[in-house]
Coordinates of C-alpha atoms in Angstrom, one line a residue:
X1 CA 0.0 0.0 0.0
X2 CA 1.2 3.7 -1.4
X3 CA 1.9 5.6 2.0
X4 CA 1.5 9.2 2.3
X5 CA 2.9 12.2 4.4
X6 CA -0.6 13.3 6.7
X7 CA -1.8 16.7 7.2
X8 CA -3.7 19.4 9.4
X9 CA -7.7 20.0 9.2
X10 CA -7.3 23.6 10.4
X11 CA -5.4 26.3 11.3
X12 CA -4.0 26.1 15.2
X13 CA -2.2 28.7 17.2
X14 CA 0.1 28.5 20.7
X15 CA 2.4 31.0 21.9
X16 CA 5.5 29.7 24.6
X17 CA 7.6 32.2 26.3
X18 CA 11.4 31.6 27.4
X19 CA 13.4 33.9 28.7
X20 CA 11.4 36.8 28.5
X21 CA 10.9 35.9 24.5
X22 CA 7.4 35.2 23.2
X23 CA 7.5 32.6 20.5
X24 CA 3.9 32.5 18.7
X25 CA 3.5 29.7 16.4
X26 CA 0.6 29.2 13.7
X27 CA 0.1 25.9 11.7
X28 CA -1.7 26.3 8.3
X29 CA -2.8 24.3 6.1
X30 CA -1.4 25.1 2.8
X31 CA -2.2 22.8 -0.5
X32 CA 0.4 24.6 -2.4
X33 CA 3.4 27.3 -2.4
X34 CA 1.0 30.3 -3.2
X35 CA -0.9 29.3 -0.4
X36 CA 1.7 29.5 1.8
X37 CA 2.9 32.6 1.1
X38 CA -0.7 34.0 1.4
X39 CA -0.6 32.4 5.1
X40 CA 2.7 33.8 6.0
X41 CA 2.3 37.1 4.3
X42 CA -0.8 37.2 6.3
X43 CA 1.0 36.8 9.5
X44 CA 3.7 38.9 8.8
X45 CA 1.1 41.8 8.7
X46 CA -0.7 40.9 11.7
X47 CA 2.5 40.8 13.5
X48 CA 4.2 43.8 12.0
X49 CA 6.1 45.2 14.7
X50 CA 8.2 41.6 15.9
X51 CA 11.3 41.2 15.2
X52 CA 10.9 37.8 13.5
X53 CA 8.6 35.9 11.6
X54 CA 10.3 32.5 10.7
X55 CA 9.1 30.4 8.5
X56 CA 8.9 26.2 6.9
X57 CA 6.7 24.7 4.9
X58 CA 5.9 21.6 2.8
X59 CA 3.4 21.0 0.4
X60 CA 2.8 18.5 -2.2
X61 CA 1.1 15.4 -2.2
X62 CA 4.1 13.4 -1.3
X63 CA 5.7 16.4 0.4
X64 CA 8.2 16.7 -2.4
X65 CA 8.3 20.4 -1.9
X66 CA 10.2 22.2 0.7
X67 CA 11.5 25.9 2.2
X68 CA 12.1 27.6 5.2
X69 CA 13.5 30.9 6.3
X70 CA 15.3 32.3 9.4
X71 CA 14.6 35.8 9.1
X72 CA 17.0 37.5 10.1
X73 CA 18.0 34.6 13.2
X74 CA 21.2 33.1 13.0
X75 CA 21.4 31.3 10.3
X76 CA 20.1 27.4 11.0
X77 CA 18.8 28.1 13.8
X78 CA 15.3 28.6 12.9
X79 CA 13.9 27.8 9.9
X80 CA 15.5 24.4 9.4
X81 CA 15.0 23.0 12.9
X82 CA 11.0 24.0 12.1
X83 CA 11.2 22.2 9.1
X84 CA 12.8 19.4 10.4
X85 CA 10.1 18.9 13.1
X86 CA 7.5 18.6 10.1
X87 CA 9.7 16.4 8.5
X88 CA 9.6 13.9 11.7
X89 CA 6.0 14.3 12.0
X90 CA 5.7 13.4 8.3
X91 CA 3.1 16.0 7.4
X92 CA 3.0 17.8 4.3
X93 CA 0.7 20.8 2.7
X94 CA 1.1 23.7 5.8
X95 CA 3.3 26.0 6.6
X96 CA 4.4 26.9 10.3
X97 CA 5.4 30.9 11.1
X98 CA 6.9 31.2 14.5
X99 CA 6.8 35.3 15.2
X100 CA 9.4 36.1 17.8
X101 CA 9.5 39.5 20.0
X102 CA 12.4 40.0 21.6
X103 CA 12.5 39.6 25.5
X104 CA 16.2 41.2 25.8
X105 CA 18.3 38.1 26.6
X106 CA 19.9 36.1 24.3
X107 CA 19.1 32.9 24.1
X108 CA 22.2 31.2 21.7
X109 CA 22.0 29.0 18.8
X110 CA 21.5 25.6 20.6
X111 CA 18.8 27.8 22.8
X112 CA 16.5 28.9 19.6
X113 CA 16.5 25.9 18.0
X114 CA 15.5 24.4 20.9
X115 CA 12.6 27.2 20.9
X116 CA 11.7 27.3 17.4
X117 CA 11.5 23.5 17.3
X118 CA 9.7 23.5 20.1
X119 CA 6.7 26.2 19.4
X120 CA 6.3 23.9 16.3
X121 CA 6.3 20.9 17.9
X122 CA 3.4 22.0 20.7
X123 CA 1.3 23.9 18.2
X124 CA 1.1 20.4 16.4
X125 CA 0.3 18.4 19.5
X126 CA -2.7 20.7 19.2
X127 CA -3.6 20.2 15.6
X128 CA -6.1 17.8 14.3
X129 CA -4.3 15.5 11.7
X130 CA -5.8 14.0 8.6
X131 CA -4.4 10.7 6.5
X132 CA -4.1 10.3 3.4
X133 CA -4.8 7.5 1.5
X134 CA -5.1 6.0 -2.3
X135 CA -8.2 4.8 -2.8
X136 CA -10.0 3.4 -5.8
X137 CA -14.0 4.8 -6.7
X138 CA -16.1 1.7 -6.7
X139 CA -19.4 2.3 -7.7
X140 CA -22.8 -0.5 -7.8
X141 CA -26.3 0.0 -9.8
X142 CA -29.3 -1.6 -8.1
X143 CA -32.8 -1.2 -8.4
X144 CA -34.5 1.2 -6.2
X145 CA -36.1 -1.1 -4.1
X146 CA -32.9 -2.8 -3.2
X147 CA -30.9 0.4 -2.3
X148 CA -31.6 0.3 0.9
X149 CA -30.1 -2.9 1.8
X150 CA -27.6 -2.7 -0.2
X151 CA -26.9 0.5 0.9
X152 CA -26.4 -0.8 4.8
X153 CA -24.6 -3.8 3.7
X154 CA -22.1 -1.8 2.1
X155 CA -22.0 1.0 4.6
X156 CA -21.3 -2.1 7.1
X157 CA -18.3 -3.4 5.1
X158 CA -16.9 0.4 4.7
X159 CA -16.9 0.5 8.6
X160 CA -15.1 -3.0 8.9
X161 CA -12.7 -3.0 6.0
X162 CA -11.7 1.3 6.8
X163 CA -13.5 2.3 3.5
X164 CA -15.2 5.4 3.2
X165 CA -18.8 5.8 1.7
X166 CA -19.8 8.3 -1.4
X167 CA -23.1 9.9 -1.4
X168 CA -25.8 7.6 -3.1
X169 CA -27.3 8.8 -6.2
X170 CA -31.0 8.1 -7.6
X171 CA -31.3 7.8 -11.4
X172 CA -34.4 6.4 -13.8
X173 CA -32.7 2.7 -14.0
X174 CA -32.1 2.4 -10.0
X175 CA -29.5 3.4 -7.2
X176 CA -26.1 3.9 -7.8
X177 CA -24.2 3.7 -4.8
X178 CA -20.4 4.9 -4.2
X179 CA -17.6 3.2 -1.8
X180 CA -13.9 4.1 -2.0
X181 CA -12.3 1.1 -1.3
X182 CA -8.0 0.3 -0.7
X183 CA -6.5 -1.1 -4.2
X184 CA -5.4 -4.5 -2.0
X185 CA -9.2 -4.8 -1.0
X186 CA -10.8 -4.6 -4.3
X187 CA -10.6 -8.1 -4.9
X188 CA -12.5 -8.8 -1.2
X189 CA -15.0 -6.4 -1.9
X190 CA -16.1 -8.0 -5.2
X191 CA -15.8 -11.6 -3.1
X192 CA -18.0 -10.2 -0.4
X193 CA -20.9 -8.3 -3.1
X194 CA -21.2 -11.1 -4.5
X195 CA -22.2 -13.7 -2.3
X196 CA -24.4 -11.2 -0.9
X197 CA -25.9 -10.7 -3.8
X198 CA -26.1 -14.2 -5.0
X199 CA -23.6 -13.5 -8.0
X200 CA -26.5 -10.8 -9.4
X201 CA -24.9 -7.6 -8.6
X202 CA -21.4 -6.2 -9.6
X203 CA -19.3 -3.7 -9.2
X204 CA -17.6 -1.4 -11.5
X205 CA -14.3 0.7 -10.4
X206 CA -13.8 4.1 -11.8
X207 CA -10.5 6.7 -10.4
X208 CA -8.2 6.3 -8.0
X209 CA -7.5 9.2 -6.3
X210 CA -5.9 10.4 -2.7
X211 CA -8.4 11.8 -0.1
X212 CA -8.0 13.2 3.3
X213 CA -9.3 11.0 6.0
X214 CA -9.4 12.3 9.8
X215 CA -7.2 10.8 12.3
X216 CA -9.3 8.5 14.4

C-alpha cells in the first residue's frame, strides 16, 4: 500500500515564552506554495512590529516540496530545525510561522532551536491530523427497491474493511451507490458483493485518487 505524508484539518495557534521571549506559532494548512505565502504574508502583517517571523513549509502530495526561512536569526537556527520537526511528523501541505518578539536576553543558537522547534512541535500536539490514502471509486447500480439494503450492507463493510462511503445517487434505472475502497481490497469487496448478492450484482471501479481522511 502507497503511504502518504498526513496533514492538518485547520489552522492552530500556541504561543511559549522563554526567557522573556514570546514565540507564537501558527500551523496552516497550505495545499500549495501560493498558499503559503498568502498564510505567511498574512501573519507577517498581523505581526508587524516583531522582530521575527520565521518560516517552513511543505506541500505536495508526497511532500516533495520544501523551504524555510530564518529571518534574520542566526542562520540554522530557525527555519530548518521547524522544518525538520514537520519532516519527523511526516506532514506535508502547511506552513508553520513562529513570530518572535524579543524579550532582551539572548538565548544562543542551541537555545533557539531548541525554541523554534519547540513552538512547532506543541502547536502540532494541538492540531487535528488527517491521512491520506489511495483509494479506488467503486461504484454498484441496483434497483430502487434494493438500495436500501444494499446500501447498509455496504455501509457495514466500509466500517469493517476502513472504507469510506460516497453519497448515493437516484437515477431512472435504479440506485447507484459509491464506496472508495484500498487497491489491496478490491478483490475482497467483489468476493464479499457477491455472495451477498447471489452473483447478481457487480461492481464497477472508476479513479483512484488520494483523499484526506481524519485521524481517528
Amino acid at each position: 500500500m502507497t503511504r502518504y505524508p498526513d496533514s492538518i484539518a485547520a489552522a492552530v495557534e500556541h504561543e511559549i515564552v522563554i526567557k522573556k521571549s514570546r514565540f507564537i506559532a501558527h500551523a496552516i494548512p497550505a495545499r500549495s506554495v501560493p498558499d503559503a505565502d498568502a498564510a505567511i504574508a498574512g501573519i507577517r502583517t498581523q505581526y508587524w512590529d516583531a522582530r521575527h517571523n520565521c518560516t517552513a513549509m511543505i506541500t505536495g502530495v508526497r511532500g516533495n516540496q520544501a523551504r524555510s526561512s530564518d529571518d534574520g536569526e542566526p542562520s540554522g537556527t530557525a527555519g530548518m530545525p521547524m522544518l525538520e520537526v514537520l519532516r519527523r511528523r511526516g506532514l506535508t501541505d502547511l506552513v508553520v510561522v513562529v513570530t518572535r518578539y524579543f524579550g532582551g536576553v539572548k538565548l544562543g543558537a542551541g537555545g533557539l532551536v531548541r525554541a523554534y522547534s519547540s513552538a512547532v512541535s506543541e502547536a502540532l500536539d494541538r492540531a487535528a491530523i488527517i491521512h491520506r490514502r489511495e483509494l479506488v471509486a467503486v461504484s454498484v447500480e441496483v434497483p430502487h427497491t434494493d438500495a436500501g439494503r444494499y446500501e447498509n450492507l455496504m455501509r457495514d463493510w466500509a466500517t469493517r474493511h476502513d472504507a469510506v462511503m460516497d453519497e448515493t445517487g437516484y437515477g431512472a434505472r435504479g440506485a447507484l451507490l459509491g464506496v472508495r475502497v484500498s487497491p489491496e481490497l478490491l478483490d475482497r469487496f467483489d468476493a464479499d458483493l457477491a455472495a451477498a448478492s447471489a452473483g447478481l450484482v457487480a461492481a464497477r471501479r472508476g479513479e483512484v485518487s488520494v483523499i484526506d481522511v481524519p485521524a481517528g
